[in-house]
PDB file of C-alpha atoms and ligand atoms in Angstrom:
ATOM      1  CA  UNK M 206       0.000   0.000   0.000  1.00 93.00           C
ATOM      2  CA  UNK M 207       1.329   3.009  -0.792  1.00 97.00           C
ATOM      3  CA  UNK M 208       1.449   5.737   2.055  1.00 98.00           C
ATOM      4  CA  UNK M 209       0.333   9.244   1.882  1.00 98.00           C
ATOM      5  CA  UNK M 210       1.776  11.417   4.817  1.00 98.00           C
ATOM      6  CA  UNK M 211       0.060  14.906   5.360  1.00 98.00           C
ATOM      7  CA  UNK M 212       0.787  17.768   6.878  1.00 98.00           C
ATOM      8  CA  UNK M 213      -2.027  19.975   8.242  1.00 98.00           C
ATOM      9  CA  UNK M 214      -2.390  23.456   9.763  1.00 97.00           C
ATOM     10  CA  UNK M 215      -4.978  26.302  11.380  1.00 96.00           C
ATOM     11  CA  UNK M 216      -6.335  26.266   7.844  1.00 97.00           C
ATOM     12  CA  UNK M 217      -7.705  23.003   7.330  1.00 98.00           C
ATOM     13  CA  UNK M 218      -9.834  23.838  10.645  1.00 98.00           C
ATOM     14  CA  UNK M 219     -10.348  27.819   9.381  1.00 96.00           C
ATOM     15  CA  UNK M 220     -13.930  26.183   7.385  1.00 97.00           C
ATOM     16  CA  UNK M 221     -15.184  24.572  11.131  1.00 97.00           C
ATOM     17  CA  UNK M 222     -15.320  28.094  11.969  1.00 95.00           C
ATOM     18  CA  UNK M 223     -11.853  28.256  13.904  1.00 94.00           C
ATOM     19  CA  UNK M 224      -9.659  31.088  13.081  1.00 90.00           C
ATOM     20  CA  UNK M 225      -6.296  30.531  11.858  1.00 89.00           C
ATOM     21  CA  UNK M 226      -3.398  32.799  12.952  1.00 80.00           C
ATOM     22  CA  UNK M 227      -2.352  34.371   9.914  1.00 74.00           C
ATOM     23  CA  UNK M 228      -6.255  35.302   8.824  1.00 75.00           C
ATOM     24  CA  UNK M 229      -6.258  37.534  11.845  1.00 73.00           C
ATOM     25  CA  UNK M 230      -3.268  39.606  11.544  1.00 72.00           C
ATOM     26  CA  UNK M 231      -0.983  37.256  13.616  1.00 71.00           C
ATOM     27  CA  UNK M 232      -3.331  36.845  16.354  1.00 76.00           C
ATOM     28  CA  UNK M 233      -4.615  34.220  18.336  1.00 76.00           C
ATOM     29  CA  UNK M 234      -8.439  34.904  19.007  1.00 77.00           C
ATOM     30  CA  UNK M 235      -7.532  38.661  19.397  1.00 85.00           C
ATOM     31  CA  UNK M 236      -4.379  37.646  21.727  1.00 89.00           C
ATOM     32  CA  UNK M 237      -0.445  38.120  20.909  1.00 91.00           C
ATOM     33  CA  UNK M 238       1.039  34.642  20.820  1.00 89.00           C
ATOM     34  CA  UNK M 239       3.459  35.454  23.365  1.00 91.00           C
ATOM     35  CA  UNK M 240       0.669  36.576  25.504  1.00 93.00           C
ATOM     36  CA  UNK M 241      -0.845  32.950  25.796  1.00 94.00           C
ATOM     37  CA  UNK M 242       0.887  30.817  24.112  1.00 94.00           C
ATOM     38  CA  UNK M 243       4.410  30.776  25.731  1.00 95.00           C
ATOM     39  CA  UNK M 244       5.554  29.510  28.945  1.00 95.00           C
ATOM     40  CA  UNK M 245       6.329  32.939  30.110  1.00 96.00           C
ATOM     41  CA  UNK M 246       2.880  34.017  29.904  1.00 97.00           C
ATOM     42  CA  UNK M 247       1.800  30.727  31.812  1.00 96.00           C
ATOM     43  CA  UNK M 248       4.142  32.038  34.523  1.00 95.00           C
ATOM     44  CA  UNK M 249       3.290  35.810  34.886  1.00 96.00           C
ATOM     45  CA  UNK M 250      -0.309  35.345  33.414  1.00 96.00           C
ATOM     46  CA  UNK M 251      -1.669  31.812  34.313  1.00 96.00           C
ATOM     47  CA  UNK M 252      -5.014  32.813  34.911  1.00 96.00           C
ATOM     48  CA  UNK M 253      -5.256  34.529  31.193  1.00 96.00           C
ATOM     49  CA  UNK M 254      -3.463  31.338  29.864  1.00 97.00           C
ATOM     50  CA  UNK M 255      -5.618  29.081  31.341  1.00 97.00           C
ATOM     51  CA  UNK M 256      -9.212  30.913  30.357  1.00 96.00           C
ATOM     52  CA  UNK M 257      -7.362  31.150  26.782  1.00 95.00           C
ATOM     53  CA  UNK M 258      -7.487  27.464  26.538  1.00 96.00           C
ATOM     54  CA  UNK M 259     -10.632  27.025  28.079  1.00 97.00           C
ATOM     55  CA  UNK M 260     -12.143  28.942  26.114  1.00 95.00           C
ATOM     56  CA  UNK M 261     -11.058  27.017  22.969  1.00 95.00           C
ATOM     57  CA  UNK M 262     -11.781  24.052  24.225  1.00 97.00           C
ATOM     58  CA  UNK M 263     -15.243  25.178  24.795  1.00 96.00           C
ATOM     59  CA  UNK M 264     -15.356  26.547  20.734  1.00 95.00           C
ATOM     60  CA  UNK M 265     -14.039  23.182  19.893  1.00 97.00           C
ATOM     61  CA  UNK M 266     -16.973  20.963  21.354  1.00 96.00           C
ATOM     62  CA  UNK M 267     -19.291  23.561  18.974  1.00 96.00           C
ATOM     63  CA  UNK M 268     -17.477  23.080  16.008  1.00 98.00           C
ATOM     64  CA  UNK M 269     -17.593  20.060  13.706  1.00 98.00           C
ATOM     65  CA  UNK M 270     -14.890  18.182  10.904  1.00 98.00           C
ATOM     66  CA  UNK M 271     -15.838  20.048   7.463  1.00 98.00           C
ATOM     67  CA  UNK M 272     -14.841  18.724   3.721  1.00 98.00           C
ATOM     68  CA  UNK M 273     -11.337  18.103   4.027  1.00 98.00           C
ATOM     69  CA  UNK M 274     -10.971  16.130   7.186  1.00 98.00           C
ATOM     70  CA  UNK M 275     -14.104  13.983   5.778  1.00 98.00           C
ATOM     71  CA  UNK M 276     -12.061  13.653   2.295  1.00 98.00           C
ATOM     72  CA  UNK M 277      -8.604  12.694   4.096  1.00 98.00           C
ATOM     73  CA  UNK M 278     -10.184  10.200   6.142  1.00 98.00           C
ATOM     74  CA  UNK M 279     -11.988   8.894   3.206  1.00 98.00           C
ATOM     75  CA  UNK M 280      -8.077   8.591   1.452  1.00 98.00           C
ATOM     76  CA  UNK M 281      -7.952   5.555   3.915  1.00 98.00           C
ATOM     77  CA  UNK M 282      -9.730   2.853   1.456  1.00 96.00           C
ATOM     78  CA  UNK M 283      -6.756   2.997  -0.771  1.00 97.00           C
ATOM     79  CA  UNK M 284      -3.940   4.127   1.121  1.00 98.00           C
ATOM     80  CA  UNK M 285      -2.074   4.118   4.053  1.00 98.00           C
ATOM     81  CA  UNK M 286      -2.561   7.430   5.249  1.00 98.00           C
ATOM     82  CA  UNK M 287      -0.449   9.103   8.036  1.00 98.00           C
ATOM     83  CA  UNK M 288      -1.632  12.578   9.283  1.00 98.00           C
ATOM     84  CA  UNK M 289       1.119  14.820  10.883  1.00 98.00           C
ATOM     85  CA  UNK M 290      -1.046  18.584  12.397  1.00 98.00           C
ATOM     86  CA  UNK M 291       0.151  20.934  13.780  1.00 97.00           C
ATOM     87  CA  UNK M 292      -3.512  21.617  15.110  1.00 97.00           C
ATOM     88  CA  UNK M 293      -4.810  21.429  18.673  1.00 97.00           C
ATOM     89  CA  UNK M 294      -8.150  20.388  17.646  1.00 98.00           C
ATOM     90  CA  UNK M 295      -8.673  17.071  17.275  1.00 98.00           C
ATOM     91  CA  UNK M 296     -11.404  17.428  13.961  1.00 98.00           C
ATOM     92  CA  UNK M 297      -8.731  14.706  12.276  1.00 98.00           C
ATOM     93  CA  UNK M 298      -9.887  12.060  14.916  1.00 98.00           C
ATOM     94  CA  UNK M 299     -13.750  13.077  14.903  1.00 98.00           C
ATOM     95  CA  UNK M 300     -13.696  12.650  10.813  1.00 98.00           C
ATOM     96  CA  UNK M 301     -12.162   9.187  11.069  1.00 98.00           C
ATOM     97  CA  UNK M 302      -8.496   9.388  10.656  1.00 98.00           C
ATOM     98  CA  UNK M 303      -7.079   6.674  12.563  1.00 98.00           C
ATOM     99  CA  UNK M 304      -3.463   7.454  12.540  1.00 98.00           C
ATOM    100  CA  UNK M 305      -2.967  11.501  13.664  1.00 98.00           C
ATOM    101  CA  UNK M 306       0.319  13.243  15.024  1.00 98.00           C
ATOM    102  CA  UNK M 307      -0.402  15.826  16.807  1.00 98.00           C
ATOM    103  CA  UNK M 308       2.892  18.104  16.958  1.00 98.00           C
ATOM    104  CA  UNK M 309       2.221  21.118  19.115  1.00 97.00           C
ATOM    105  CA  UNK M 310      -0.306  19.035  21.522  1.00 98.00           C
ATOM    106  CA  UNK M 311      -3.292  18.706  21.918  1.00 98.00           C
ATOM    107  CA  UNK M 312      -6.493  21.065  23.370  1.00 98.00           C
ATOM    108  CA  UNK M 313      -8.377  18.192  25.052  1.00 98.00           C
ATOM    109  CA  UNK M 314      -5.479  17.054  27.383  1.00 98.00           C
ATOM    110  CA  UNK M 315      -4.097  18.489  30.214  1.00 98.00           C
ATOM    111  CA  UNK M 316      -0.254  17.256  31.235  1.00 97.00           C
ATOM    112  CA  UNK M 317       1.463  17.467  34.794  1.00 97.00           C
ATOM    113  CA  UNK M 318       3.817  20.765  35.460  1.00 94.00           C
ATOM    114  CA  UNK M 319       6.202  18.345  37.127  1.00 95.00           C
ATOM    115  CA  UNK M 320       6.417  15.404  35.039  1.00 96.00           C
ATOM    116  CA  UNK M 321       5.511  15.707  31.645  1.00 93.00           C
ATOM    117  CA  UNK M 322       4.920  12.422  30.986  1.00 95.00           C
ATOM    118  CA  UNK M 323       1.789  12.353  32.705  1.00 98.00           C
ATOM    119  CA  UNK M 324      -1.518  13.241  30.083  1.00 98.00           C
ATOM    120  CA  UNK M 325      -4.855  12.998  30.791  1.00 98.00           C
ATOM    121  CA  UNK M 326      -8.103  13.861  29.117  1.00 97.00           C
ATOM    122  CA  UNK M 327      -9.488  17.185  29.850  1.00 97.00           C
ATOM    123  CA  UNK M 328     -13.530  16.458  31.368  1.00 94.00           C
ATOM    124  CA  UNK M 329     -15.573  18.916  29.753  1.00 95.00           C
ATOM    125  CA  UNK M 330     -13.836  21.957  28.795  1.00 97.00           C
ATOM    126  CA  UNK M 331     -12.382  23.458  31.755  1.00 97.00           C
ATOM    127  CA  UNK M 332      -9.416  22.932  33.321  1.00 98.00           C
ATOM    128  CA  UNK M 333      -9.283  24.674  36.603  1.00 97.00           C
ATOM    129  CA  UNK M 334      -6.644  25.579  39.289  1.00 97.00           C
ATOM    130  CA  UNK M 335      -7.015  22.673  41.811  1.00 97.00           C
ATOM    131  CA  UNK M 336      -6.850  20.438  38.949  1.00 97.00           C
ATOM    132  CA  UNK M 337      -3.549  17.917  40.155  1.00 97.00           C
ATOM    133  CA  UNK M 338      -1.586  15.158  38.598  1.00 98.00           C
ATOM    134  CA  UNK M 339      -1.185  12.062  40.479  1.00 97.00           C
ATOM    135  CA  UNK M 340       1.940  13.819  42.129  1.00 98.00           C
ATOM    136  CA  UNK M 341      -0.083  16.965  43.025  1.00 97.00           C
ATOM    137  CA  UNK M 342       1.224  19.613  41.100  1.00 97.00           C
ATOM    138  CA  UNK M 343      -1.143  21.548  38.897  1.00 97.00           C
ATOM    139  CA  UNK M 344      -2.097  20.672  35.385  1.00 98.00           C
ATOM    140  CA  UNK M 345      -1.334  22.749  32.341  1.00 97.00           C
ATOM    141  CA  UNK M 346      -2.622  22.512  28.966  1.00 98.00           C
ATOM    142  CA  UNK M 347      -0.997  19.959  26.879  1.00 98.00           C
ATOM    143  CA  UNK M 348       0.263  22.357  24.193  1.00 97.00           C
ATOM    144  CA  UNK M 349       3.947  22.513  22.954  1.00 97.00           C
ATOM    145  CA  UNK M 350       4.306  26.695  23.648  1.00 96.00           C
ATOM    146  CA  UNK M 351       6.291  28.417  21.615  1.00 93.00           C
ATOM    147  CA  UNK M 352       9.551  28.158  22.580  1.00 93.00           C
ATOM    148  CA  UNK M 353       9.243  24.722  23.794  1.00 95.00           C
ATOM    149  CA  UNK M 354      10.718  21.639  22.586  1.00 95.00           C
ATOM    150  CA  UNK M 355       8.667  19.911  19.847  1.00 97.00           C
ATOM    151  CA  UNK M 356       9.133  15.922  20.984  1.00 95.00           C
ATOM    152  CA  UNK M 357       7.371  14.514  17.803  1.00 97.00           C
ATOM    153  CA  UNK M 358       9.229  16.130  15.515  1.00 98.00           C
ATOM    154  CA  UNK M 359      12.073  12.722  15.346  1.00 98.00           C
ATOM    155  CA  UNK M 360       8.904  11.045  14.675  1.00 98.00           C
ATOM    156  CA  UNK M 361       7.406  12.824  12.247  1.00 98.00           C
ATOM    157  CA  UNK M 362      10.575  14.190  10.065  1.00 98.00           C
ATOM    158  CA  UNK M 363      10.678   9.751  10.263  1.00 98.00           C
ATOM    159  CA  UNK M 364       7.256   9.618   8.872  1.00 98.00           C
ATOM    160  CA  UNK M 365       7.811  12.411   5.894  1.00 98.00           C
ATOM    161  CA  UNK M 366      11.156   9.994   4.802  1.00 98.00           C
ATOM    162  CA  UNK M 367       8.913   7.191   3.986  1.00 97.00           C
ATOM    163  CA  UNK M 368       6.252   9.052   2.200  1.00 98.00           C
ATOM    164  CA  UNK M 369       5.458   7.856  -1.430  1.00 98.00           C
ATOM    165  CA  UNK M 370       2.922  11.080  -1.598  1.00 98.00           C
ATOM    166  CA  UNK M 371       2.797  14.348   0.475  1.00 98.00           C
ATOM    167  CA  UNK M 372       0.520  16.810   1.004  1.00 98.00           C
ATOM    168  CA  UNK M 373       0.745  19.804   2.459  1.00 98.00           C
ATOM    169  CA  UNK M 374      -2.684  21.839   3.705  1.00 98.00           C
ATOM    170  CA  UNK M 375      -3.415  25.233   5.142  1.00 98.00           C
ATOM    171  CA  UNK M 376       0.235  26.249   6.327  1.00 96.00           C
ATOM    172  CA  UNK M 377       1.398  29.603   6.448  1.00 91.00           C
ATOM    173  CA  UNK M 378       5.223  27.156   6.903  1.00 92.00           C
ATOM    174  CA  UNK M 379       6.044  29.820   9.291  1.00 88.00           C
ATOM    175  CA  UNK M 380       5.816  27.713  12.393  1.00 88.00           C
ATOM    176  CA  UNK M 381       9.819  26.029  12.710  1.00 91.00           C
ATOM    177  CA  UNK M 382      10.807  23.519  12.896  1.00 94.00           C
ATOM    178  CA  UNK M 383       7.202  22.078  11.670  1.00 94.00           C
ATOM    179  CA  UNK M 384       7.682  23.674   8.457  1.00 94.00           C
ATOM    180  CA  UNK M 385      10.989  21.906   7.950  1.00 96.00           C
ATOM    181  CA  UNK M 386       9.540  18.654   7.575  1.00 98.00           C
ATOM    182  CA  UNK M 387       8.829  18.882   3.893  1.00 96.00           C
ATOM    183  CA  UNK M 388      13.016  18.540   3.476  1.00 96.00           C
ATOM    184  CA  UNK M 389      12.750  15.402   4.793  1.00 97.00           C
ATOM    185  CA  UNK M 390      10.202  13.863   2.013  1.00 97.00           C
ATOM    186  CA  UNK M 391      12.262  12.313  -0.997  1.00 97.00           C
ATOM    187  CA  UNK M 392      13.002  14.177  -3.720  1.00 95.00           C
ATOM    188  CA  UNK M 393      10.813  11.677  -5.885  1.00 95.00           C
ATOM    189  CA  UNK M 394       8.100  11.859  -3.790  1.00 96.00           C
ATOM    190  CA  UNK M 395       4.905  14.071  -5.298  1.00 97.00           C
ATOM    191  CA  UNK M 396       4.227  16.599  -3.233  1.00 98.00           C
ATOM    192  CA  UNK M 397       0.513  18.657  -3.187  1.00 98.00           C
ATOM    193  CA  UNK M 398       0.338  22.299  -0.997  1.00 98.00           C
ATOM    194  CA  UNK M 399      -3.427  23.012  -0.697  1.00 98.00           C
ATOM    195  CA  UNK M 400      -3.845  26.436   0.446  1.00 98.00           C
ATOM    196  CA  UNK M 401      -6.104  29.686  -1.390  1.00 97.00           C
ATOM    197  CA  UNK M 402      -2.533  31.976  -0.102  1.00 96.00           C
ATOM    198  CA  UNK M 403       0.548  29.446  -1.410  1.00 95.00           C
ATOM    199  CA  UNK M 404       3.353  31.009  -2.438  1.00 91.00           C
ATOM    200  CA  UNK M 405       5.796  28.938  -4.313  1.00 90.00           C
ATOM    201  CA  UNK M 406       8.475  26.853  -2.119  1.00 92.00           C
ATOM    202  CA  UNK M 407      12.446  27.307  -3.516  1.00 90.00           C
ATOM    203  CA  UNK M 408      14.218  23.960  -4.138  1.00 91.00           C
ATOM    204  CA  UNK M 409      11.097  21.914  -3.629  1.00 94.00           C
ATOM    205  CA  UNK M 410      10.650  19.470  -6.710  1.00 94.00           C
ATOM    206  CA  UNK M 411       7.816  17.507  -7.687  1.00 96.00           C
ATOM    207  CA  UNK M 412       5.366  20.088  -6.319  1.00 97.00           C
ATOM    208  CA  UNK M 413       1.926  20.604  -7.424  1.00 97.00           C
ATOM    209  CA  UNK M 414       0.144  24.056  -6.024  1.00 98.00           C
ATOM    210  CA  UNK M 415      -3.859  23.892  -5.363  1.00 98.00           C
ATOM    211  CA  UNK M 416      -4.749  27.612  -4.921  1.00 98.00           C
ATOM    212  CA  UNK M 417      -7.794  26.442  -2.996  1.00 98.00           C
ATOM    213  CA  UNK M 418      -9.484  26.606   0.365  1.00 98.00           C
ATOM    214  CA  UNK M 419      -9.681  22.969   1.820  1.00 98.00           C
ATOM    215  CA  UNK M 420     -13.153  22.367   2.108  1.00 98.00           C
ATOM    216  CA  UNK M 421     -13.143  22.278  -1.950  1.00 98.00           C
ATOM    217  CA  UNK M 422      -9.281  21.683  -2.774  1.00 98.00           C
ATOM    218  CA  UNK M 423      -9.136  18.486  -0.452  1.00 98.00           C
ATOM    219  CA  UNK M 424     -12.336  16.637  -1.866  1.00 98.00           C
ATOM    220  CA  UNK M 425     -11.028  17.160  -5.628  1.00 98.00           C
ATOM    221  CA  UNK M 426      -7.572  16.252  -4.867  1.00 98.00           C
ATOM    222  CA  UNK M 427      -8.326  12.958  -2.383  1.00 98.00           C
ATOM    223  CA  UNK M 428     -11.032  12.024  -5.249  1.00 98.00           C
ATOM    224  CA  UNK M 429      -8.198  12.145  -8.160  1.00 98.00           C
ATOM    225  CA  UNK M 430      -5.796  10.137  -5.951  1.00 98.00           C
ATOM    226  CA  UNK M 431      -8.457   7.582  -4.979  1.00 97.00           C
ATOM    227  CA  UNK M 432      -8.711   7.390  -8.920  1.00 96.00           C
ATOM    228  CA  UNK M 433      -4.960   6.770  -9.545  1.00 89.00           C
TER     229      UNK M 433
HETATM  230  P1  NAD E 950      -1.228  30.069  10.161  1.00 61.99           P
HETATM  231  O1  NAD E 950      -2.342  30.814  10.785  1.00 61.99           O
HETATM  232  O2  NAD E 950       0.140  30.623  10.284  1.00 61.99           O
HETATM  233  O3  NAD E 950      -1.538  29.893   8.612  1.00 61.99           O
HETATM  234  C1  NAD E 950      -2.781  29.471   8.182  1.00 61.99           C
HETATM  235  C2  NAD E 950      -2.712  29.093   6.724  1.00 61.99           C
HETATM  236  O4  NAD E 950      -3.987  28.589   6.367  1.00 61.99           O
HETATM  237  C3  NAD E 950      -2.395  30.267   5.803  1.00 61.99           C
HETATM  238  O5  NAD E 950      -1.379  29.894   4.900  1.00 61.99           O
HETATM  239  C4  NAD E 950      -3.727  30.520   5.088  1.00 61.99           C
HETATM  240  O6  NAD E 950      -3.542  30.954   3.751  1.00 61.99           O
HETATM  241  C5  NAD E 950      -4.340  29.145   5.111  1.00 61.99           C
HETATM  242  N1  NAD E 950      -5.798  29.108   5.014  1.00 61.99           N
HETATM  243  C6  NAD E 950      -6.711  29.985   5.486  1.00 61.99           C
HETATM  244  N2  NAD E 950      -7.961  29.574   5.212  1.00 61.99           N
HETATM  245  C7  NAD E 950      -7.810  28.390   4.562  1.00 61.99           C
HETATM  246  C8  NAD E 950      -8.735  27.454   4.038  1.00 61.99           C
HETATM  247  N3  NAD E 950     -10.063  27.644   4.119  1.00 61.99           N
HETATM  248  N4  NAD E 950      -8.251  26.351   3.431  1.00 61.99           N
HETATM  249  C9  NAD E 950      -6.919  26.125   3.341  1.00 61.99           C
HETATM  250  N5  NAD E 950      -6.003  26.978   3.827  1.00 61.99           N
HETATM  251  C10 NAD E 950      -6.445  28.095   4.433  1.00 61.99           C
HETATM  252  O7  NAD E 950      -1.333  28.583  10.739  1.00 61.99           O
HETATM  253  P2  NAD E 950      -0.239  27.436  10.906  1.00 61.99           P
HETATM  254  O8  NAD E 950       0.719  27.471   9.770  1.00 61.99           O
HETATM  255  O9  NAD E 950      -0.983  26.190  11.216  1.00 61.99           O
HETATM  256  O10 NAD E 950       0.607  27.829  12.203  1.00 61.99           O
HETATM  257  C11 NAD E 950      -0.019  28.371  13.319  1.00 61.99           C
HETATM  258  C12 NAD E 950       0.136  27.643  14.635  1.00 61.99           C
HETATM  259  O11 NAD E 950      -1.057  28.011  15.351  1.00 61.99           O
HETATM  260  C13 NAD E 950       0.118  26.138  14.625  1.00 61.99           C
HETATM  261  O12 NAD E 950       1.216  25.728  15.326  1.00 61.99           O
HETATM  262  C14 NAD E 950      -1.126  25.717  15.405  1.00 61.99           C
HETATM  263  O13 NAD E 950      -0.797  24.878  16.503  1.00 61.99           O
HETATM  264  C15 NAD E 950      -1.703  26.965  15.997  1.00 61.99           C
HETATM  265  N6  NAD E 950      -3.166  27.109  15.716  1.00 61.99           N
HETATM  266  C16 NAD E 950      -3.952  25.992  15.703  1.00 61.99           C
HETATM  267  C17 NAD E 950      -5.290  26.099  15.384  1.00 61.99           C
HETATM  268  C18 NAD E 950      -6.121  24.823  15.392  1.00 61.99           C
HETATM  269  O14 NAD E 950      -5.778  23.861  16.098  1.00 61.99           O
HETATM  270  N7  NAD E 950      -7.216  24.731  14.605  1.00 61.99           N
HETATM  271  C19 NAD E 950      -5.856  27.337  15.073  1.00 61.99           C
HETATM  272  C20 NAD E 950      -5.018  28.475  15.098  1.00 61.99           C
HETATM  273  C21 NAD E 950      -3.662  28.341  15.416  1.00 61.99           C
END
């Protein structure tokens, strides 16, 4: 079987009715990125950091998979489809994607602030202070801050080295080292970039450019590789 490997971003989700970072001048929700999304502001601002997060977890329980997570999943009859996102949502899973790496963590799960190894499943949508790992300390959101190490990225720069097809959707490929995976896919490999604002990528060969937003670009493409 051959295997597809995909890289999403904000703007596969941006047609669920989630914003993407780029579409709103470089703002998160109306929030500077270092304001909420860094370990820094978890330390001077937890109580902003942690309403942030609850309060897209709450927008993710109203929001549902659209076009392109229903198309990838459906890529599954014919191939052997890996997703790598760099998205906190977890629309992938909901649509039927069975094998999703989430990169920069994941909005449902809360982790320990002493042992990071310990992940558990946010109830609900709010994580509160008083909520404790099994040691006691206080949980944080399990997001990979900016900043932060990014402990999938072995994984997943592993994953992009085996693809026989890669596609790349809704990326501004500003995001490091996320955006360096595509240097990892062979040369040979074909390579697809779905995204309405693509600009051309230097030295990349083999690379076919969908001007398209996802919820239409996705369908069209998975439907001419199911026909292959
Ligand atoms: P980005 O905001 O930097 O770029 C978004 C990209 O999506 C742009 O290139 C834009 O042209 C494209 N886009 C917009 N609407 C689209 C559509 N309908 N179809 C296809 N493409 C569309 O996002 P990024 O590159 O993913 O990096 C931002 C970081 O922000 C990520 O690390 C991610 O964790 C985080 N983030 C996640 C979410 C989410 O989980 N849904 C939302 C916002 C931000």
């Amino acid at each position: 079987m051959q295997k597809i490997v995909i890289l999403t971003g904000a703007g596969i989700s941006a047609e669920s009715g989630i914003r993407t970072f780029r579409d709103s001048g470089g703002l998160w929700e109306e929030h500077r990125v270092e304001d909420v999304a860094t370990f820094d502001a978890w330390l001077n601002n937890p109580i902003l950091v942690m309403d942030f997060y609850n309060q897209r977890r709450k927008q993710l329980l109203e929001v549902e998979p659209n076009a392109a997570h229903h198309a990838l999943a459906k890529l599954e009859e014919r191939f052997d489809v890996q997703i790598i996102t760099q998205n906190v949502d977890d629309l992938h899973e909901r649509a039927g994607s069975s094998k999703v790496l989430h990169l920069h963590g994941e909005l449902k799960k809360a982790r320990s602030t002493v042992d990071e190894s310990l992940v558990y499943d946010v109830q609900g949508w709010e994580l509160k202070f008083g909520d404790t790992c099994e040691k006691g300390s206080q949980l944080r959101p399990h997001i990979v801050w900016f900043g932060e190490a990014v402990p999938m990225i072995e994984p997943a720069a592993e994953l992009s080295a085996e693809a026989d097809i890669f596609i790349v959707i809704g990326t501004s490929l500003n995001v490091y080292p996320a955006a360096g995976l595509i240097n990892y896919v062979p040369v040979s490999c074909m390579k697809y970039l779905v995204d309405p604002n693509a600009s051309p990528l230097p030295g990349i060969r083999n690379l076919s450019i969908i001007r398209e937003k996802a919820g239409t670009g996705v369908p069209e493409l998975v439907e001419k590789l199911l026909a292959l």
